[in-house]
Structures are given as C-alpha cells and as structure tokens.
mmCIF file of C-alpha atoms in Angstrom:
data_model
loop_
_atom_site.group_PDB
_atom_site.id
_atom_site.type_symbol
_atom_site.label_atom_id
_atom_site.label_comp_id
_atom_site.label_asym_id
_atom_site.label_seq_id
_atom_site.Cartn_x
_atom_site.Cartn_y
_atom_site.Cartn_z
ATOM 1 C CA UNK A 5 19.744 12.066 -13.854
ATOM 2 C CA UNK A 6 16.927 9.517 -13.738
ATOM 3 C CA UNK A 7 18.571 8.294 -10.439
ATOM 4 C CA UNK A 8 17.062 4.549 -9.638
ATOM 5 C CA UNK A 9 14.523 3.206 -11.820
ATOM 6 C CA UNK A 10 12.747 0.172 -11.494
ATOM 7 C CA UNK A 11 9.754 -1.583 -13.994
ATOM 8 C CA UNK A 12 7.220 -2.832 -13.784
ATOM 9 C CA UNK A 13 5.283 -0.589 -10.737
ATOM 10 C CA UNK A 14 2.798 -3.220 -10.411
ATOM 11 C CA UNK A 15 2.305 -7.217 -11.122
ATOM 12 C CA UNK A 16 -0.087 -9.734 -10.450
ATOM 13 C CA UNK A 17 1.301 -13.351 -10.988
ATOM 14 C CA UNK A 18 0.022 -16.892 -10.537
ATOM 15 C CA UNK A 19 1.514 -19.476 -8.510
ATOM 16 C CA UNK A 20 4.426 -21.122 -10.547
ATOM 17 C CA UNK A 21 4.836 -18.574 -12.924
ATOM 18 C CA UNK A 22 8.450 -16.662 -13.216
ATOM 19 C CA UNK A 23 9.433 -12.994 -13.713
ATOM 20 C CA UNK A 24 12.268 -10.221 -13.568
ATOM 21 C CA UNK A 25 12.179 -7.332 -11.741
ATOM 22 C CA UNK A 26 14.139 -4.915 -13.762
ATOM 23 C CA UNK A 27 16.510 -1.927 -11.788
ATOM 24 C CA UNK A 28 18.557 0.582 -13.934
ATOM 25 C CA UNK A 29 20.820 3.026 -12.208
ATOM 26 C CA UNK A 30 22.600 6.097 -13.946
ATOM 27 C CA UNK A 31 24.450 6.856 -11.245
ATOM 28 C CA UNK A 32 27.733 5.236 -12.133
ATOM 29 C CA UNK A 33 27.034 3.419 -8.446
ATOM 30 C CA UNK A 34 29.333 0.416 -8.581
ATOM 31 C CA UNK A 35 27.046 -0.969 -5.463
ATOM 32 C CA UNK A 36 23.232 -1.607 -5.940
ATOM 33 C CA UNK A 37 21.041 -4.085 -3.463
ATOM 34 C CA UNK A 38 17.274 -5.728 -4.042
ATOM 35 C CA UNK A 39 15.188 -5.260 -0.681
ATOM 36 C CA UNK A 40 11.659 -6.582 0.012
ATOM 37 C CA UNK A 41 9.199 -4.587 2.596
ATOM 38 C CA UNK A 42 6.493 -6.382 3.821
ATOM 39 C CA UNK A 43 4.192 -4.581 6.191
ATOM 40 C CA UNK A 44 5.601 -4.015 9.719
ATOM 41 C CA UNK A 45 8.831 -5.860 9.028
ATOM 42 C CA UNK A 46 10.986 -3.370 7.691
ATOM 43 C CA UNK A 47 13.638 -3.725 4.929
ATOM 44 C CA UNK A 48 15.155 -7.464 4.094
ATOM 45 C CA UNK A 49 18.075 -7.539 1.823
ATOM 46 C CA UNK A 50 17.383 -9.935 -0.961
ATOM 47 C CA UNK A 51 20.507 -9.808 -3.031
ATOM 48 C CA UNK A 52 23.480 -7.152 -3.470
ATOM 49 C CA UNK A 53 26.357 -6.537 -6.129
ATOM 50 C CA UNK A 54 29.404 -4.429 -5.403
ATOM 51 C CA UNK A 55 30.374 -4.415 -9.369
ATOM 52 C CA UNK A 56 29.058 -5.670 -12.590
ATOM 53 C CA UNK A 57 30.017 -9.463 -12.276
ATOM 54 C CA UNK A 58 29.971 -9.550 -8.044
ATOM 55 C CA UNK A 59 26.763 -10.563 -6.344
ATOM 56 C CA UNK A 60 26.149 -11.786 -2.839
ATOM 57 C CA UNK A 61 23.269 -12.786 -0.735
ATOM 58 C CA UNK A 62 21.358 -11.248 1.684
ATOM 59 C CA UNK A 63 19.150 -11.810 4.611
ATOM 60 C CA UNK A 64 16.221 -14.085 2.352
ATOM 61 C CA UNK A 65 18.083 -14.593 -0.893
ATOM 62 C CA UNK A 66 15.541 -18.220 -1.098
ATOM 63 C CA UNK A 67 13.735 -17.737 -4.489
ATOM 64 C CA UNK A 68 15.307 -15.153 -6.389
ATOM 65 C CA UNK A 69 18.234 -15.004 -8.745
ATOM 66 C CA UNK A 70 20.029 -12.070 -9.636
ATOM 67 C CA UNK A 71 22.872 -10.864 -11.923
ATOM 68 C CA UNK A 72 24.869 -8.088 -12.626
ATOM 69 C CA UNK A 73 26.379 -7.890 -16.358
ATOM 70 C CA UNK A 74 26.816 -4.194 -15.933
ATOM 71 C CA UNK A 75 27.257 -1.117 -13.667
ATOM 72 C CA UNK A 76 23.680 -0.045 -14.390
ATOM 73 C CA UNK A 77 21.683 -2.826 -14.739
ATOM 74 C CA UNK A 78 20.903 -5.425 -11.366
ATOM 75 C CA UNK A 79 17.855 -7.293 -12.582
ATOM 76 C CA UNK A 80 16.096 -9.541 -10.052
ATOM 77 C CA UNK A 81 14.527 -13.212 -10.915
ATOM 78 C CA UNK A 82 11.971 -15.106 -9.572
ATOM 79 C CA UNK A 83 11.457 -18.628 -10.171
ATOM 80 C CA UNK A 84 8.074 -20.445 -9.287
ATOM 81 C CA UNK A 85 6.382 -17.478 -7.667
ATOM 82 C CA UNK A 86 4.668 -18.840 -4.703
ATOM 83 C CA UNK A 87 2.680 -16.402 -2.026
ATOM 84 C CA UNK A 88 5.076 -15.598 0.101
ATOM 85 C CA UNK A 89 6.864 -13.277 -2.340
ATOM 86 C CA UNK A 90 4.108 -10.798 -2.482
ATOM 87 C CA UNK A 91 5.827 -7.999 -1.265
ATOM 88 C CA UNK A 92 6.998 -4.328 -2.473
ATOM 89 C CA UNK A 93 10.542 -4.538 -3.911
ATOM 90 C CA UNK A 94 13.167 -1.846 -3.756
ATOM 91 C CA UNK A 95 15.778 -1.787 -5.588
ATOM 92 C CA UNK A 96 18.435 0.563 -4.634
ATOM 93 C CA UNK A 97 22.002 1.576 -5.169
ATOM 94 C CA UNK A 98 25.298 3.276 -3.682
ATOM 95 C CA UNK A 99 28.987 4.275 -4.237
ATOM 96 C CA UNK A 100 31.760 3.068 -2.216
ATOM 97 C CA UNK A 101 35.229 4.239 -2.810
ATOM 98 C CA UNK A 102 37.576 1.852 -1.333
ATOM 99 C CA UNK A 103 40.040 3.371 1.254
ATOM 100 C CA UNK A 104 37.558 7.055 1.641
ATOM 101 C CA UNK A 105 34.580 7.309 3.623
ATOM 102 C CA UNK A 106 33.618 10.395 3.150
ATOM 103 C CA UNK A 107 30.581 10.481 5.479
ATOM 104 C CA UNK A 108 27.588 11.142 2.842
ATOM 105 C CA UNK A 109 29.121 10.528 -0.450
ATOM 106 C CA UNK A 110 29.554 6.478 -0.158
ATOM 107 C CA UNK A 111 27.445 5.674 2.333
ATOM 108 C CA UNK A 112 24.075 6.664 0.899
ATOM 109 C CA UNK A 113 21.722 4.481 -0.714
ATOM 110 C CA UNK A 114 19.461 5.708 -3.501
ATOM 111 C CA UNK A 115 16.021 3.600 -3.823
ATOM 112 C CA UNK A 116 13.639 3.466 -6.780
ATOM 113 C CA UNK A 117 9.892 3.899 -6.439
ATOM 114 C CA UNK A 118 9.233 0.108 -5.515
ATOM 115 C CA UNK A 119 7.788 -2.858 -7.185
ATOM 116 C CA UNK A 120 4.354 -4.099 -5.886
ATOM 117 C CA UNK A 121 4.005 -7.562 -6.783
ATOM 118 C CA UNK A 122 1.189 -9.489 -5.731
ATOM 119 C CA UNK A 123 1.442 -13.418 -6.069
ATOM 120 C CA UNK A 124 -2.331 -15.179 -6.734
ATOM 121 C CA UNK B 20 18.472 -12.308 15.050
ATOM 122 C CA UNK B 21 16.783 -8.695 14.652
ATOM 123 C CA UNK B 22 20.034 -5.968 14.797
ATOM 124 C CA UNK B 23 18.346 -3.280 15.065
ATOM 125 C CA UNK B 24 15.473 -2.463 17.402
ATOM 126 C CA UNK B 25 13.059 -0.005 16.716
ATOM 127 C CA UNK B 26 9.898 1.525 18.608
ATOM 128 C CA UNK B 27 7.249 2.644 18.924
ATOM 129 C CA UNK B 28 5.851 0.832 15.357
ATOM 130 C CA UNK B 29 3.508 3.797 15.382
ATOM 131 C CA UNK B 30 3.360 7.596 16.663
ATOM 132 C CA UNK B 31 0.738 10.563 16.578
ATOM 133 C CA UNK B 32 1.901 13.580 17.304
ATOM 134 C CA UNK B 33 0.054 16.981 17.433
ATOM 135 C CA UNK B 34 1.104 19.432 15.175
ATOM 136 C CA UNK B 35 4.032 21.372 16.287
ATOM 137 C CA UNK B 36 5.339 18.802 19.026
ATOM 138 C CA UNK B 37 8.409 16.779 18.962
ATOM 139 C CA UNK B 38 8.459 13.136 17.770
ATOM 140 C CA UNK B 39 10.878 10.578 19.516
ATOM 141 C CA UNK B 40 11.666 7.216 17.473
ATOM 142 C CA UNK B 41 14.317 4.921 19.653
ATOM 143 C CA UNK B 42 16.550 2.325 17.960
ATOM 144 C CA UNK B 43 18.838 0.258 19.854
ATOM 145 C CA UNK B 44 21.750 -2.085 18.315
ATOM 146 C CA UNK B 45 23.601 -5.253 19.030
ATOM 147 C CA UNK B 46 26.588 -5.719 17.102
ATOM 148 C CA UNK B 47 29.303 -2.893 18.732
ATOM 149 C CA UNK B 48 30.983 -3.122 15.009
ATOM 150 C CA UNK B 49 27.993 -1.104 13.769
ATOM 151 C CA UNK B 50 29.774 2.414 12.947
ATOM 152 C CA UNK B 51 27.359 4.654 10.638
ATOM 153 C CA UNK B 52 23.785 4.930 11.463
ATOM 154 C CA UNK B 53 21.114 6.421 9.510
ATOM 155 C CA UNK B 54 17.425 7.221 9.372
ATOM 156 C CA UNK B 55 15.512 6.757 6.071
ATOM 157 C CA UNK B 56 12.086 8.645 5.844
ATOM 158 C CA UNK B 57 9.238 6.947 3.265
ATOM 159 C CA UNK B 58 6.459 8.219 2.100
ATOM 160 C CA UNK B 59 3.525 6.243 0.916
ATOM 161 C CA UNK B 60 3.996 4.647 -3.046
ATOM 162 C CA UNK B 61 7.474 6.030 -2.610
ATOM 163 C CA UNK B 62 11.079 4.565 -1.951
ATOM 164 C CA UNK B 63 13.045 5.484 1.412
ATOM 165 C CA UNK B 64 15.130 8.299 1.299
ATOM 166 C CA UNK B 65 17.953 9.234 3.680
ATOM 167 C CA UNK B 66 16.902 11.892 6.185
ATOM 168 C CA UNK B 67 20.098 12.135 8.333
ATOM 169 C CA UNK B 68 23.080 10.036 9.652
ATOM 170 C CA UNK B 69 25.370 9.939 12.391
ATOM 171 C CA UNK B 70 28.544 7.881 13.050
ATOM 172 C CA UNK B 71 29.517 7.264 16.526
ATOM 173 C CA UNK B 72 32.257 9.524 17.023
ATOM 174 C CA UNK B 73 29.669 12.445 17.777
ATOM 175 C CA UNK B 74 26.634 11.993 19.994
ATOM 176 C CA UNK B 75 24.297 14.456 18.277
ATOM 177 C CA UNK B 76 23.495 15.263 14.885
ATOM 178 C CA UNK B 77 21.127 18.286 13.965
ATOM 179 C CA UNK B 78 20.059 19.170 10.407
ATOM 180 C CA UNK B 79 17.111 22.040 10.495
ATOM 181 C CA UNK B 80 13.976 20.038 12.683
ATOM 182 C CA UNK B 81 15.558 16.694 12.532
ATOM 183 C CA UNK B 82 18.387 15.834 15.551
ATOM 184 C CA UNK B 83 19.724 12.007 16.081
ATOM 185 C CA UNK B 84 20.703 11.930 19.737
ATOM 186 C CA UNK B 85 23.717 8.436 19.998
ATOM 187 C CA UNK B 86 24.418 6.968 23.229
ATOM 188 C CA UNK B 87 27.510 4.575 22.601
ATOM 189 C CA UNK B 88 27.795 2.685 25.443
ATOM 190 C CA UNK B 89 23.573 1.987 25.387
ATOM 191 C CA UNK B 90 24.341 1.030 21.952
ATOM 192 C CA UNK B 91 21.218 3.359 21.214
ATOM 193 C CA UNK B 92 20.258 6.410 18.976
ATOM 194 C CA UNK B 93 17.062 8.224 18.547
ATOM 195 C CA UNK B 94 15.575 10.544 15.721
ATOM 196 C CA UNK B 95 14.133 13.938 17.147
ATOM 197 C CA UNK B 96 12.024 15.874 15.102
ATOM 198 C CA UNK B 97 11.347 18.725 16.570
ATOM 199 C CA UNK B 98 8.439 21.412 15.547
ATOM 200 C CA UNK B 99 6.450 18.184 13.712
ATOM 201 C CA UNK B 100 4.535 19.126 11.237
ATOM 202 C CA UNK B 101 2.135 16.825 9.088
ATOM 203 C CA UNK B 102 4.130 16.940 5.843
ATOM 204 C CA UNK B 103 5.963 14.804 8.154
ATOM 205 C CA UNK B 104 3.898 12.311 8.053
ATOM 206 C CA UNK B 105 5.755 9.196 6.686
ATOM 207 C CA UNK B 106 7.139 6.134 7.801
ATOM 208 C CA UNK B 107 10.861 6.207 9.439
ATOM 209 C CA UNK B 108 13.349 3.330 9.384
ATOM 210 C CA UNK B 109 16.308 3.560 11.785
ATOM 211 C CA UNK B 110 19.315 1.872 10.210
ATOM 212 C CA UNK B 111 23.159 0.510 10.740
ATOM 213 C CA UNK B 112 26.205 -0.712 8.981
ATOM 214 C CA UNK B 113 30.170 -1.725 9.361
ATOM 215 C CA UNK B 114 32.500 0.291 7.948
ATOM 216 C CA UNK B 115 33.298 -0.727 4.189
ATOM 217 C CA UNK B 116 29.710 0.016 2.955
ATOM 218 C CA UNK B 117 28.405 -3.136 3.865
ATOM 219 C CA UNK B 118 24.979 -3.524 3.906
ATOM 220 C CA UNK B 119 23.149 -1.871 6.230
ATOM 221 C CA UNK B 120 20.564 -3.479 8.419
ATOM 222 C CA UNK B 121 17.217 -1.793 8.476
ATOM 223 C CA UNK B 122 14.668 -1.537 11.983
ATOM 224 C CA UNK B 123 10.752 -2.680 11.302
ATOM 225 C CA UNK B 124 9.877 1.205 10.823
ATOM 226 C CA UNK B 125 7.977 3.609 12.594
ATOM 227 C CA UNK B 126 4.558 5.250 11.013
ATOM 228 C CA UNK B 127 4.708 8.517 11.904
ATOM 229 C CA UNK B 128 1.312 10.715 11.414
ATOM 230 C CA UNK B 129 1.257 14.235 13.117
ATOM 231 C CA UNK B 130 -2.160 15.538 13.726
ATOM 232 C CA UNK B 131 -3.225 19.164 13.006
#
C-alpha cells in the first residue's frame, strides 16, 4: 500500500492565481482531512470528508474548496491565492466504524508527505 | 480558542535523559488523546495514545502520564536518544472520530 499520497511536493504561485492540491488514499479510509502547518502554530484543519459526497469545514476553511467524488480521492482548491496561504499542507486520512472504537484501528490518522506551497 | 495547550515550544535534551512535553485541555468531552511525532520534510505520524480511562500509557521509551481531573497529559520519553529528534504534537478528540485538535508542537532535539 502506497498509504497517503499527495502531489505536487512543492509550488510557487502568484497572487491571484488558482490551484488543486491533489490527496489519494488506498486505504479504503472512508474519513480523510486537509491540514495546514505554519511554523509554531501547529495543525489547522482546513476541510474534512467522512465519505465520498460528505465534506465539512474546519478551523480556517476561508479560501479553499474541496470535494470528495470518491473514497480515495479528497482534492483541495484554492481560489485567488493570496500570501497568507503559504503554508505546508497535509493531507491525511482515517477509518471510523460507526458503533466500534476499537482504540487504534479508527482512531488513527495517516498523513502524506506534505505540500509546500509558497504564494509570491 | 486554543484546546489544547502545549509547552515547552522547544526542548534539548542530552543524550540518554528523559524528555517531558505537557499538554493541558479544556473541553472535559475530549476522550482519546494522542501524540504525533514529525520529522523534518515528513508528515506526522502517531507515536502513542491514551484514552482517559487509564492514567499511564507505556510503549518501549515512550510513556503518556493523564491526569483527569487537571485535564492534563504529558509524553515521557525516557532514555532520549537523538534519532529522536523531531517535532511532537500533543493532540485530542470526542468520541465518534471527530476531528482531533492538534497543540502548536514541541521541537524536540537531544544532544549527544
């Protein structure tokens, strides 16, 4: 298993311009969450999906868009990049069995290797 | 409205002592509580967990220490050694696999 995978590892954009973050999980995780770390402030939840069709926001959903048309796929959007989104985005993902808690199995969350994206 | 406390933001430890990271909590709903470890270029990855019907945890060097009624928890890692050297986030969640609510992080580097 490739576990969480996230492209690109690196981008440079301008002010205004628009990307997607992509995250890909082969985990058969029906949860999966976008996170931005900025330095000394810890992880903020951006967005989160608890199936393919089911998102929600987070702490600082302002300025990204996500969507989740499948279980493995939880791409992240951002319109008009503007400075303050230069960050390192995680995305990462878990599975939750409704009615079990078993104490590792559901509650774990998997990250990818990060996207550093620099806003210019 | 910060969650979860953590400190000290940074720690250097000589080789073969114990490192202490505290995290305290606000919301008494908070019922599974786990510490992520980072490296650098790298995504967190769970170290260890507790929930708060136990009030130690200890898996090889690494021990979380819970204090209910403080609403507190710690991370002990005893024998440090400078492989582990990374950052540590302290972390909470409800019951239901909401999401969990991360601390600011503590960089760890242990000295030789």
């Amino acid at each position: 298993n490739a576990g969480v995978t996230q492209t690109p590892k690196f981008r440079i954009l301008k002010i205004g311009q628009s990307m997607t973050l992509q995250c890909a999980q082969d985990m058969n995780h029906n949860y999966m969450y976008w996170y931005r770390q900025d330095p000394g402030m810890g992880l903020k939840l951006i967005y989160y999906s608890v199936g393919a069709g089911i998102t929600d926001k987070g702490e600082v959903p302002n300025g990204y868009n996500v969507s989740r048309s499948t279980t493995e796929y939880f791409p992240l959007r951002l319109e008009l990049a503007a400075p303050s989104q230069t960050s390192v985005y995680f995305c990462a993902s878990s599975y939750f069995l409704a009615g079990k808690t078993p104490f590792k199995g559901t509650d774990t969350q998997y990250f990818g290797p990060g996207t550093r994206l620099t806003v210019l | 409205q910060q969650q979860v406390k953590q400190s000290p933001q940074s720690l250097i430890v000589q080789k073969g002592g114990i490192s202490i990271i505290n995290c305290a909590y606000e919301n008494t709903a908070f019922d599974y509580f786990p510490w992520y470890q980072q490296f650098p270029g790298k995504g967190p990855a769970l170290l260890i967990a507790i929930r708060p019907d136990v009030s130690e945890k200890k898996e090889g060097r690494f021990t979380i220490s819970f204090n209910k009624s403080a609403k507190q928890f710690s991370l002990h890692i005893m024998d440090s050694q400078p492989g582990d050297s990374a950052t540590y986030f302290c972390a909470a969640s409800m019951r239901g696999n909401t999401p969990l609510v991360f601390g600011k992080g503590t960089r760890l580097s242990v000295i030789a």
